[in-house]
Short mmCIF file of C-alpha atoms in Angstrom, two decimals:
data_model
loop_
_atom_site.label_atom_id
_atom_site.label_comp_id
_atom_site.label_asym_id
_atom_site.label_seq_id
_atom_site.Cartn_x
_atom_site.Cartn_y
_atom_site.Cartn_z
CA MET A 1 -33.14 -82.91 -51.78
CA LEU A 2 -29.89 -80.97 -52.18
CA GLU A 3 -28.45 -82.66 -49.10
CA ILE A 4 -29.23 -86.12 -50.53
CA ALA A 5 -27.66 -85.26 -53.89
CA LEU A 6 -24.52 -83.84 -52.28
CA THR A 7 -24.18 -86.87 -50.00
CA LEU A 8 -24.75 -89.45 -52.75
CA PHE A 9 -22.48 -87.93 -55.40
CA GLY A 10 -20.02 -86.49 -52.89
CA LEU A 11 -19.36 -89.87 -51.28
CA PHE A 12 -19.14 -91.53 -54.69
CA PHE A 13 -16.45 -89.17 -55.97
CA LEU A 14 -14.66 -89.25 -52.61
CA PHE A 15 -14.41 -93.02 -52.79
CA LEU A 16 -13.18 -92.78 -56.39
CA PHE A 17 -10.54 -90.25 -55.28
CA LEU A 18 -9.44 -92.73 -52.60
CA GLU A 19 -9.06 -95.34 -55.40
CA VAL A 20 -11.87 -97.55 -54.13
CA PRO A 21 -13.11 -99.77 -57.00
CA VAL A 22 -16.01 -98.21 -58.91
CA ALA A 23 -18.47 -100.99 -58.07
CA VAL A 24 -17.71 -100.65 -54.35
CA SER A 25 -17.83 -96.83 -54.56
CA LEU A 26 -21.30 -96.98 -56.09
CA GLY A 27 -22.60 -99.45 -53.55
CA LEU A 28 -21.07 -97.76 -50.50
CA SER A 29 -22.29 -94.30 -51.46
CA ALA A 30 -25.82 -95.63 -52.08
CA VAL A 31 -25.96 -97.69 -48.87
CA SER A 32 -24.56 -94.78 -46.82
CA THR A 33 -27.20 -92.44 -48.24
CA ILE A 34 -29.99 -94.94 -47.53
CA PHE A 35 -28.93 -95.31 -43.88
CA PHE A 36 -28.06 -91.66 -43.25
CA PHE A 37 -31.37 -90.30 -44.55
CA GLN A 38 -33.41 -93.41 -43.57
CA LEU A 39 -34.82 -93.60 -47.09
CA GLU A 40 -36.21 -97.11 -46.73
CA ASP A 41 -36.00 -100.29 -44.68
CA PRO A 42 -32.45 -101.69 -45.14
CA VAL A 43 -33.93 -104.88 -46.59
CA ILE A 44 -34.37 -102.87 -49.82
CA ILE A 45 -30.63 -103.26 -50.40
CA ALA A 46 -30.86 -107.03 -50.81
CA GLN A 47 -34.14 -106.77 -52.70
CA GLN A 48 -32.75 -104.28 -55.18
CA ILE A 49 -29.61 -106.29 -55.88
CA PHE A 50 -31.69 -109.45 -56.39
CA SER A 51 -34.07 -107.55 -58.68
CA ALA A 52 -31.15 -106.25 -60.76
CA PHE A 53 -29.85 -109.80 -61.30
CA ASP A 54 -33.28 -111.38 -61.85
CA SER A 55 -33.17 -110.86 -65.61
CA PHE A 56 -33.06 -113.50 -68.33
CA THR A 57 -31.61 -110.87 -70.67
CA LEU A 58 -28.49 -110.42 -68.52
CA LEU A 59 -27.70 -114.11 -68.99
CA ALA A 60 -26.51 -113.08 -72.46
CA ILE A 61 -23.47 -111.36 -70.91
CA PRO A 62 -21.50 -114.46 -69.85
CA LEU A 63 -22.62 -116.33 -72.97
CA PHE A 64 -21.40 -113.65 -75.40
CA LEU A 65 -18.15 -113.32 -73.44
CA PHE A 66 -17.69 -117.09 -73.67
CA ALA A 67 -18.45 -117.04 -77.41
CA GLY A 68 -15.80 -114.35 -77.95
CA HIS A 69 -13.18 -116.30 -75.98
CA LEU A 70 -14.07 -119.47 -77.89
CA LEU A 71 -13.65 -117.77 -81.25
CA GLY A 72 -10.31 -116.29 -80.23
CA GLU A 73 -8.91 -119.70 -79.25
CA SER A 74 -10.55 -121.73 -82.02
CA GLY A 75 -9.15 -122.59 -85.42
CA LEU A 76 -11.60 -120.15 -87.01
CA ALA A 77 -9.82 -116.97 -85.88
CA PRO A 78 -6.53 -117.46 -87.80
CA ARG A 79 -8.43 -118.24 -91.03
CA LEU A 80 -10.54 -115.13 -90.60
CA LEU A 81 -7.40 -113.06 -90.10
CA ASP A 82 -5.75 -114.67 -93.14
CA LEU A 83 -8.72 -113.86 -95.40
CA VAL A 84 -8.78 -110.21 -94.38
CA MET A 85 -5.00 -110.08 -94.79
CA VAL A 86 -5.31 -111.44 -98.33
CA CYS A 87 -7.92 -108.80 -99.19
CA VAL A 88 -6.32 -105.62 -97.81
CA GLY A 89 -2.99 -106.61 -96.26
CA GLY A 90 -1.01 -105.49 -99.31
CA LEU A 91 -2.17 -101.86 -99.10
CA ARG A 92 -0.19 -99.10 -97.42
CA GLY A 93 -0.96 -99.53 -93.77
CA GLY A 94 -2.65 -102.79 -94.73
CA VAL A 95 -1.94 -104.61 -91.48
CA ALA A 96 -3.42 -101.70 -89.51
CA ILE A 97 -6.50 -101.75 -91.75
CA VAL A 98 -6.71 -105.51 -91.18
CA THR A 99 -6.64 -104.82 -87.42
CA VAL A 100 -9.68 -102.55 -87.65
CA ILE A 101 -11.65 -104.90 -89.90
CA VAL A 102 -10.91 -107.97 -87.78
CA SER A 103 -11.85 -105.96 -84.67
CA LEU A 104 -15.21 -105.22 -86.29
CA LEU A 105 -15.75 -108.89 -87.14
CA PHE A 106 -14.75 -110.08 -83.67
CA ALA A 107 -17.04 -107.44 -82.17
CA GLY A 108 -19.93 -109.17 -83.90
CA ILE A 109 -19.49 -112.14 -81.58
CA SER A 110 -18.10 -111.16 -78.17
CA GLY A 111 -19.89 -107.87 -77.42
CA SER A 112 -17.04 -106.77 -75.16
CA GLY A 113 -14.25 -104.29 -75.89
CA PRO A 114 -11.69 -105.69 -73.42
CA ALA A 115 -12.38 -109.25 -74.59
CA ASP A 116 -11.72 -108.26 -78.21
CA VAL A 117 -8.50 -106.47 -77.27
CA ALA A 118 -7.25 -109.49 -75.33
CA ALA A 119 -8.16 -111.93 -78.11
CA LEU A 120 -6.66 -109.88 -80.96
CA GLY A 121 -3.60 -108.53 -79.16
CA THR A 122 -1.53 -111.69 -79.41
CA LEU A 123 -2.56 -112.24 -83.04
CA LEU A 124 -2.09 -108.73 -84.42
CA PHE A 125 0.49 -106.95 -82.26
CA PRO A 126 3.52 -108.81 -83.76
CA LEU A 127 2.21 -108.26 -87.31
CA LEU A 128 1.73 -104.53 -86.74
CA LYS A 129 5.26 -104.13 -85.41
CA GLU A 130 6.65 -106.14 -88.32
CA SER A 131 4.89 -103.84 -90.80
CA GLY A 132 6.64 -100.77 -89.34
CA PHE A 133 4.05 -99.48 -86.86
CA PRO A 134 5.69 -98.36 -83.59
CA ALA A 135 4.88 -100.65 -80.68
CA ARG A 136 3.00 -97.95 -78.76
CA ARG A 137 0.82 -97.08 -81.76
CA SER A 138 0.19 -100.74 -82.53
CA ALA A 139 -1.08 -101.33 -79.00
CA ALA A 140 -3.14 -98.13 -79.18
CA LEU A 141 -4.80 -99.19 -82.44
CA ILE A 142 -5.75 -102.61 -81.07
CA ALA A 143 -7.20 -100.90 -77.97
CA ALA A 144 -9.18 -98.46 -80.12
CA GLY A 145 -10.44 -101.24 -82.38
CA GLY A 146 -11.66 -103.13 -79.33
CA GLY A 147 -14.05 -100.27 -78.57
CA ILE A 148 -16.09 -101.28 -81.61
CA GLY A 149 -17.14 -104.30 -79.55
CA ILE A 150 -19.61 -102.29 -77.48
CA ILE A 151 -21.18 -100.50 -80.45
CA VAL A 152 -22.11 -103.28 -82.88
CA PRO A 153 -24.28 -106.25 -81.94
CA PRO A 154 -24.13 -108.20 -79.69
CA SER A 155 -22.85 -105.34 -77.53
CA ILE A 156 -23.00 -106.02 -73.79
CA ALA A 157 -23.33 -102.27 -73.22
CA LEU A 158 -26.44 -102.20 -75.43
CA ILE A 159 -27.90 -105.15 -73.52
CA VAL A 160 -27.44 -103.31 -70.22
CA TYR A 161 -28.78 -100.06 -71.71
CA GLY A 162 -31.82 -101.91 -73.04
CA VAL A 163 -32.53 -103.30 -69.56
CA VAL A 164 -32.08 -99.92 -67.83
CA ALA A 165 -33.93 -97.86 -70.46
CA GLU A 166 -36.59 -100.56 -71.06
CA THR A 167 -35.87 -100.31 -74.78
CA SER A 168 -35.97 -103.11 -77.37
CA ILE A 169 -32.58 -104.81 -77.45
CA ASN A 170 -33.37 -106.18 -80.90
CA HIS A 171 -33.77 -102.62 -82.21
CA LEU A 172 -30.60 -101.52 -80.41
CA PHE A 173 -28.59 -104.37 -81.92
CA ILE A 174 -29.64 -103.58 -85.48
CA ALA A 175 -29.21 -99.85 -84.85
CA GLY A 176 -25.57 -100.36 -83.87
CA ILE A 177 -24.51 -101.83 -87.23
CA VAL A 178 -24.12 -98.66 -89.32
CA PRO A 179 -22.59 -96.51 -86.53
CA GLY A 180 -20.16 -99.36 -85.78
CA ILE A 181 -19.08 -99.42 -89.41
CA LEU A 182 -18.79 -95.61 -89.31
CA VAL A 183 -16.44 -95.79 -86.30
CA SER A 184 -14.42 -98.47 -88.10
CA LEU A 185 -14.09 -96.24 -91.17
CA SER A 186 -12.96 -93.34 -88.99
CA LEU A 187 -10.20 -95.53 -87.54
CA ILE A 188 -9.18 -96.66 -91.03
CA GLY A 189 -8.99 -92.99 -92.08
CA ALA A 190 -6.68 -92.29 -89.13
CA VAL A 191 -4.59 -95.33 -90.04
CA LEU A 192 -4.12 -94.16 -93.63
CA ILE A 193 -2.85 -90.80 -92.36
CA LEU A 194 -0.46 -92.44 -89.89
CA ALA A 195 0.70 -95.27 -92.16
CA ARG A 196 3.54 -93.46 -93.94
CA GLY A 197 6.69 -95.54 -93.78
CA THR A 198 4.97 -98.83 -93.01
CA GLN A 199 5.41 -101.95 -95.10
CA PRO A 200 3.14 -104.89 -95.91
CA PRO A 201 4.04 -108.14 -94.13
CA LYS A 202 6.78 -110.26 -95.70
CA ASP A 203 4.73 -113.45 -95.64
CA LYS A 204 1.31 -112.60 -96.98
CA PRO A 205 -0.91 -115.71 -96.77
CA PRO A 206 -2.09 -117.22 -100.05
CA LEU A 207 -5.76 -117.37 -100.90
CA THR A 208 -6.51 -121.06 -100.46
CA PHE A 209 -9.66 -123.08 -99.96
CA PRO A 210 -8.87 -123.76 -96.26
CA VAL A 211 -8.54 -120.00 -95.68
CA ILE A 212 -11.83 -119.24 -97.47
CA GLY A 213 -13.62 -122.15 -95.81
CA GLY A 214 -12.37 -121.30 -92.33
CA ALA A 215 -13.30 -117.64 -92.71
CA ALA A 216 -16.74 -118.61 -94.00
CA LEU A 217 -17.24 -120.77 -90.92
CA ALA A 218 -16.30 -117.79 -88.72
CA PHE A 219 -18.75 -115.51 -90.55
CA VAL A 220 -21.61 -117.85 -89.74
CA ALA A 221 -21.49 -116.96 -86.01
CA PRO A 222 -22.57 -113.30 -86.36
CA VAL A 223 -25.10 -114.40 -89.01
CA ILE A 224 -26.63 -116.74 -86.42
CA ILE A 225 -26.78 -113.91 -83.88
CA LEU A 226 -28.25 -111.22 -86.15
CA GLY A 227 -30.27 -113.52 -88.40
CA GLY A 228 -31.83 -115.31 -85.46
CA ILE A 229 -32.86 -112.00 -83.90
CA TYR A 230 -34.11 -110.52 -87.19
CA TRP A 231 -36.22 -113.56 -88.09
CA GLY A 232 -37.56 -113.85 -84.56
CA ILE A 233 -35.98 -117.27 -84.02
CA PHE A 234 -33.90 -116.24 -80.99
CA THR A 235 -33.99 -113.72 -78.20
CA PRO A 236 -30.59 -112.01 -77.67
CA THR A 237 -29.84 -114.45 -74.83
CA GLU A 238 -30.80 -117.47 -76.92
CA SER A 239 -28.70 -116.20 -79.83
CA ALA A 240 -25.71 -116.04 -77.47
CA GLY A 241 -26.21 -119.68 -76.52
CA ALA A 242 -26.60 -120.64 -80.20
CA ALA A 243 -23.34 -118.84 -81.07
CA VAL A 244 -21.50 -120.72 -78.32
CA LEU A 245 -22.81 -124.08 -79.54
CA TYR A 246 -21.98 -123.26 -83.16
CA ILE A 247 -18.37 -122.25 -82.47
CA LEU A 248 -17.84 -125.36 -80.35
CA LEU A 249 -19.32 -127.57 -83.07
CA ALA A 250 -17.41 -125.93 -85.96
CA ASP A 251 -14.06 -126.14 -84.19
CA THR A 252 -14.67 -129.72 -83.04
CA LEU A 253 -15.50 -130.88 -86.57
CA PHE A 254 -12.67 -129.10 -88.42
CA TYR A 255 -9.85 -127.95 -86.10
CA ARG A 256 -10.23 -129.46 -82.60
CA ARG A 257 -8.19 -126.69 -80.98
CA LEU A 258 -10.78 -126.20 -78.26
CA LEU A 259 -10.55 -129.87 -77.30
CA LYS A 260 -6.97 -129.59 -76.10
CA LYS A 261 -6.54 -130.37 -72.44
CA GLY A 262 -7.58 -127.49 -70.17
CA VAL A 263 -8.58 -125.06 -72.94
CA LEU A 264 -12.33 -125.07 -72.40
CA PHE A 265 -11.95 -124.91 -68.63
CA ASP A 266 -9.61 -121.93 -68.92
CA LEU A 267 -12.02 -120.13 -71.27
CA LEU A 268 -14.93 -120.80 -68.91
CA ILE A 269 -12.93 -119.30 -66.04
CA ARG A 270 -12.02 -116.22 -68.11
CA ALA A 271 -15.59 -115.67 -69.28
CA GLY A 272 -16.93 -116.24 -65.76
CA ARG A 273 -14.43 -113.80 -64.27
CA GLY A 274 -15.35 -111.14 -66.85
CA ALA A 275 -19.08 -111.66 -66.29
CA ALA A 276 -18.62 -111.53 -62.49
CA GLN A 277 -16.85 -108.17 -62.78
CA ILE A 278 -19.70 -106.78 -64.87
CA LEU A 279 -22.38 -108.15 -62.53
CA PHE A 280 -20.54 -106.79 -59.48
CA ILE A 281 -20.70 -103.34 -61.08
CA ILE A 282 -24.39 -103.85 -61.86
CA ALA A 283 -25.06 -104.66 -58.19
CA GLY A 284 -23.55 -101.38 -56.97
CA ALA A 285 -24.92 -99.33 -59.85
CA SER A 286 -28.45 -100.66 -59.39
CA LEU A 287 -28.43 -99.47 -55.76
CA PHE A 288 -27.13 -96.07 -56.83
CA SER A 289 -29.82 -95.85 -59.54
CA TRP A 290 -32.52 -96.86 -57.02
CA VAL A 291 -31.57 -93.95 -54.73
CA LEU A 292 -31.74 -91.57 -57.70
CA HIS A 293 -35.24 -92.79 -58.56
CA HIS A 294 -36.57 -93.10 -55.02
CA THR A 295 -35.55 -89.56 -54.07
CA GLN A 296 -36.73 -88.18 -57.46
CA LEU A 297 -33.24 -86.80 -58.10
CA THR A 298 -33.51 -87.94 -61.72
CA GLU A 299 -36.53 -85.70 -62.28
CA HIS A 300 -34.96 -82.70 -60.54
CA LEU A 301 -31.67 -83.04 -62.41
CA GLY A 302 -33.55 -83.46 -65.69
CA GLN A 303 -35.53 -80.27 -65.05
CA MET A 304 -32.27 -78.42 -64.35
CA ILE A 305 -30.90 -79.56 -67.71
CA LEU A 306 -34.07 -78.51 -69.54
CA ARG A 307 -33.77 -75.03 -68.05
CA ILE A 308 -30.52 -74.66 -70.01
CA SER A 309 -32.15 -75.56 -73.33
CA GLU A 310 -34.86 -77.73 -74.86
CA ASN A 311 -33.18 -77.78 -78.27
CA TRP A 312 -32.10 -81.35 -79.06
CA ILE A 313 -28.89 -80.23 -80.77
CA VAL A 314 -27.77 -78.15 -77.79
CA LEU A 315 -28.72 -80.94 -75.39
CA LEU A 316 -26.80 -83.56 -77.34
CA LEU A 317 -23.73 -81.30 -77.50
CA LEU A 318 -23.80 -80.76 -73.75
CA ILE A 319 -24.51 -84.40 -72.89
CA ASN A 320 -21.85 -85.73 -75.27
CA ALA A 321 -19.26 -83.37 -73.81
CA PHE A 322 -20.23 -84.49 -70.30
CA LEU A 323 -20.14 -88.20 -71.18
CA LEU A 324 -16.73 -87.89 -72.83
CA MET A 325 -15.39 -86.28 -69.67
CA VAL A 326 -17.02 -88.78 -67.29
CA GLY A 327 -15.88 -91.69 -69.46
CA CYS A 328 -12.29 -90.89 -68.51
CA PHE A 329 -13.02 -91.83 -64.90
CA ILE A 330 -16.00 -94.21 -64.74
CA ASP A 331 -16.60 -97.54 -66.50
CA ALA A 332 -19.27 -98.06 -69.14
CA ILE A 333 -21.78 -100.09 -67.11
CA SER A 334 -21.76 -97.59 -64.24
CA ILE A 335 -22.32 -94.68 -66.62
CA ILE A 336 -25.34 -96.44 -68.13
CA TYR A 337 -26.93 -97.07 -64.73
CA ILE A 338 -26.18 -93.63 -63.29
CA PHE A 339 -26.86 -91.28 -66.19
CA THR A 340 -29.41 -93.02 -68.42
CA PRO A 341 -32.26 -92.33 -65.93
CA ILE A 342 -31.20 -88.67 -65.86
CA PHE A 343 -30.53 -87.97 -69.54
CA LEU A 344 -33.02 -90.23 -71.32
CA PRO A 345 -36.23 -88.44 -70.13
CA VAL A 346 -34.65 -85.09 -71.04
CA LEU A 347 -33.74 -86.20 -74.54
CA THR A 348 -37.06 -87.97 -75.06
CA HIS A 349 -38.79 -84.71 -74.13
CA ALA A 350 -36.66 -82.99 -76.78
CA GLY A 351 -37.67 -85.55 -79.42
CA ILE A 352 -34.66 -87.92 -79.36
CA ASP A 353 -35.48 -91.59 -79.92
CA PRO A 354 -34.26 -93.83 -77.03
CA VAL A 355 -32.66 -96.20 -79.56
CA HIS A 356 -30.70 -93.32 -81.10
CA PHE A 357 -29.53 -92.16 -77.68
CA GLY A 358 -28.47 -95.71 -76.84
CA ILE A 359 -26.14 -95.77 -79.85
CA VAL A 360 -24.77 -92.28 -79.12
CA LEU A 361 -24.18 -93.33 -75.53
CA THR A 362 -22.29 -96.49 -76.49
CA ILE A 363 -20.01 -94.60 -78.90
CA ASN A 364 -19.18 -92.29 -76.00
CA LEU A 365 -18.48 -95.34 -73.86
CA ALA A 366 -16.25 -96.83 -76.57
CA ILE A 367 -14.17 -93.64 -76.52
CA GLY A 368 -14.12 -93.82 -72.72
CA GLN A 369 -12.52 -97.27 -72.96
CA ILE A 370 -9.41 -95.71 -74.54
CA THR A 371 -9.12 -92.47 -72.58
CA PRO A 372 -6.91 -92.39 -69.46
CA PRO A 373 -6.84 -92.75 -66.55
CA VAL A 374 -9.51 -95.50 -66.47
CA GLY A 375 -9.51 -96.61 -70.11
CA VAL A 376 -9.93 -100.35 -69.59
CA ASN A 377 -8.79 -101.26 -73.12
CA LEU A 378 -5.49 -99.47 -72.49
CA PHE A 379 -4.81 -101.69 -69.48
CA VAL A 380 -5.55 -104.82 -71.51
CA ALA A 381 -3.28 -103.58 -74.32
CA SER A 382 -0.57 -102.92 -71.76
CA THR A 383 -0.53 -106.59 -70.73
CA PHE A 384 0.34 -108.01 -74.17
CA SER A 385 2.49 -105.09 -75.37
CA LYS A 386 4.51 -104.76 -72.12
CA LEU A 387 4.17 -100.97 -72.41
CA ASP A 388 2.93 -98.73 -69.63
CA VAL A 389 -0.58 -97.32 -69.89
CA GLY A 390 0.67 -93.72 -70.09
CA THR A 391 2.71 -94.48 -73.22
CA ILE A 392 -0.25 -96.13 -74.94
CA GLY A 393 -2.53 -93.31 -73.72
CA TRP A 394 -0.54 -90.70 -75.64
CA ALA A 395 -0.33 -92.89 -78.75
CA VAL A 396 -4.10 -93.46 -78.80
CA LEU A 397 -4.98 -89.75 -79.16
CA PRO A 398 -5.29 -89.78 -83.01
CA PHE A 399 -7.76 -92.64 -82.72
CA VAL A 400 -9.70 -90.82 -79.99
CA PHE A 401 -10.11 -87.85 -82.34
CA ALA A 402 -11.16 -90.15 -85.19
CA GLU A 403 -13.84 -91.83 -83.06
CA ALA A 404 -14.99 -88.44 -81.74
CA ALA A 405 -15.57 -87.34 -85.36
CA ALA A 406 -17.65 -90.46 -85.96
CA LEU A 407 -19.57 -89.73 -82.74
CA PHE A 408 -20.40 -86.23 -83.97
CA VAL A 409 -21.75 -87.59 -87.28
CA ALA A 410 -23.78 -90.38 -85.64
CA ALA A 411 -25.21 -88.08 -82.97
CA PHE A 412 -26.51 -85.41 -85.30
CA ILE A 413 -27.70 -87.62 -88.16
CA PRO A 414 -30.24 -89.87 -86.35
CA PRO A 415 -31.22 -91.88 -89.48
CA LEU A 416 -27.76 -93.50 -89.41
CA SER A 417 -28.92 -95.31 -86.27
CA LEU A 418 -32.65 -95.57 -86.88
CA PHE A 419 -33.04 -96.35 -90.58
CA LEU A 420 -31.97 -100.00 -90.46
CA PRO A 421 -33.94 -101.15 -87.37
CA ASN A 422 -37.04 -99.30 -88.58
CA LEU A 423 -36.69 -100.93 -91.99
CA LEU A 424 -36.02 -104.47 -90.76
CA LEU A 425 -37.96 -104.59 -87.49
CA GLY A 426 -40.47 -101.77 -87.89
CA VAL A 427 -40.92 -98.67 -85.79
CA LYS A 428 -41.31 -99.50 -82.08
#
């Protein structure tokens, strides 16, 4: 047992050290362990990968990514930004507050942190610099705001967690609303502290009917997603398809920006590329997770953790600290596949609801998206800001601390996550 664990994890971290992509590192370490210890007939490799992909729920990933890209390129996004700017843009640090609020609203459609950062970077980065925010801090704030995308519905991370943990995705989606708002408020608090010396934009948009109407059209998309799930009209995957159709229809009727030559094809390619990257990680991570289960390493590691303590507070402190550290080096999807089978039984034994742990886990993952050296949102922010990742990494630290404070509150006050889904959907 010890030899298998050392081989599996040792090879994985060796490949990471050699800068092999995470998805390949996971797959190679799992396949090597299967062959070296003759754990099963090699045909299990193909069977396991096929089984991981054979899920109607995972079809929501490319659809939500496509919906987010559509919204970013449609005529709805500028009107949504204008409305939020009218409401809070005149405050001290108003443009930065607008950035957080718009990040929250975009998160309610795309479900992806990097997609939100890419979509909002070109819209908000010039405005932030104009208001007096340094370029590095502007890029850092957009990167941090993008992390909200994997906390609130329709979070792709929550979809994957629901599949791995066999937990209701509907409950997870509703559970992410309040913690997502809490993380947003923590970022706004950090912005207010850092906003000394900034100025409101020179050309604040007027409150006109086109602005209100366009923003109202944009708000309908998350209402379709959440309302359809709440009323039992859609599954999460079906709600993703409905959101795509709605955004296409709304833009076609009122703005026609998505009908320009090559736009839809480009967005399809971008969404497909993003989904392929996620699914490639799922392929490697599913093999890694299978080895953990097949060799009963998950049970042995869980028992080791329980020997330290069975108190849920102590366990959450230890696991959060571990996840924050691991999030600096491993992507969100891999963390879900590797560590959910280890930690979830331990926390369930200690009385933690799987839905609550799913939300705590995704907040950790959101922080991991903005912590070097593998903070994916930092790399996306680097592309539109033309700043190196190290510069943005230092500037993002105040926002990391703000989100860590929100994580602490959400982790140790379970009703923040559980009250709303239990109220609206009933206890599982």
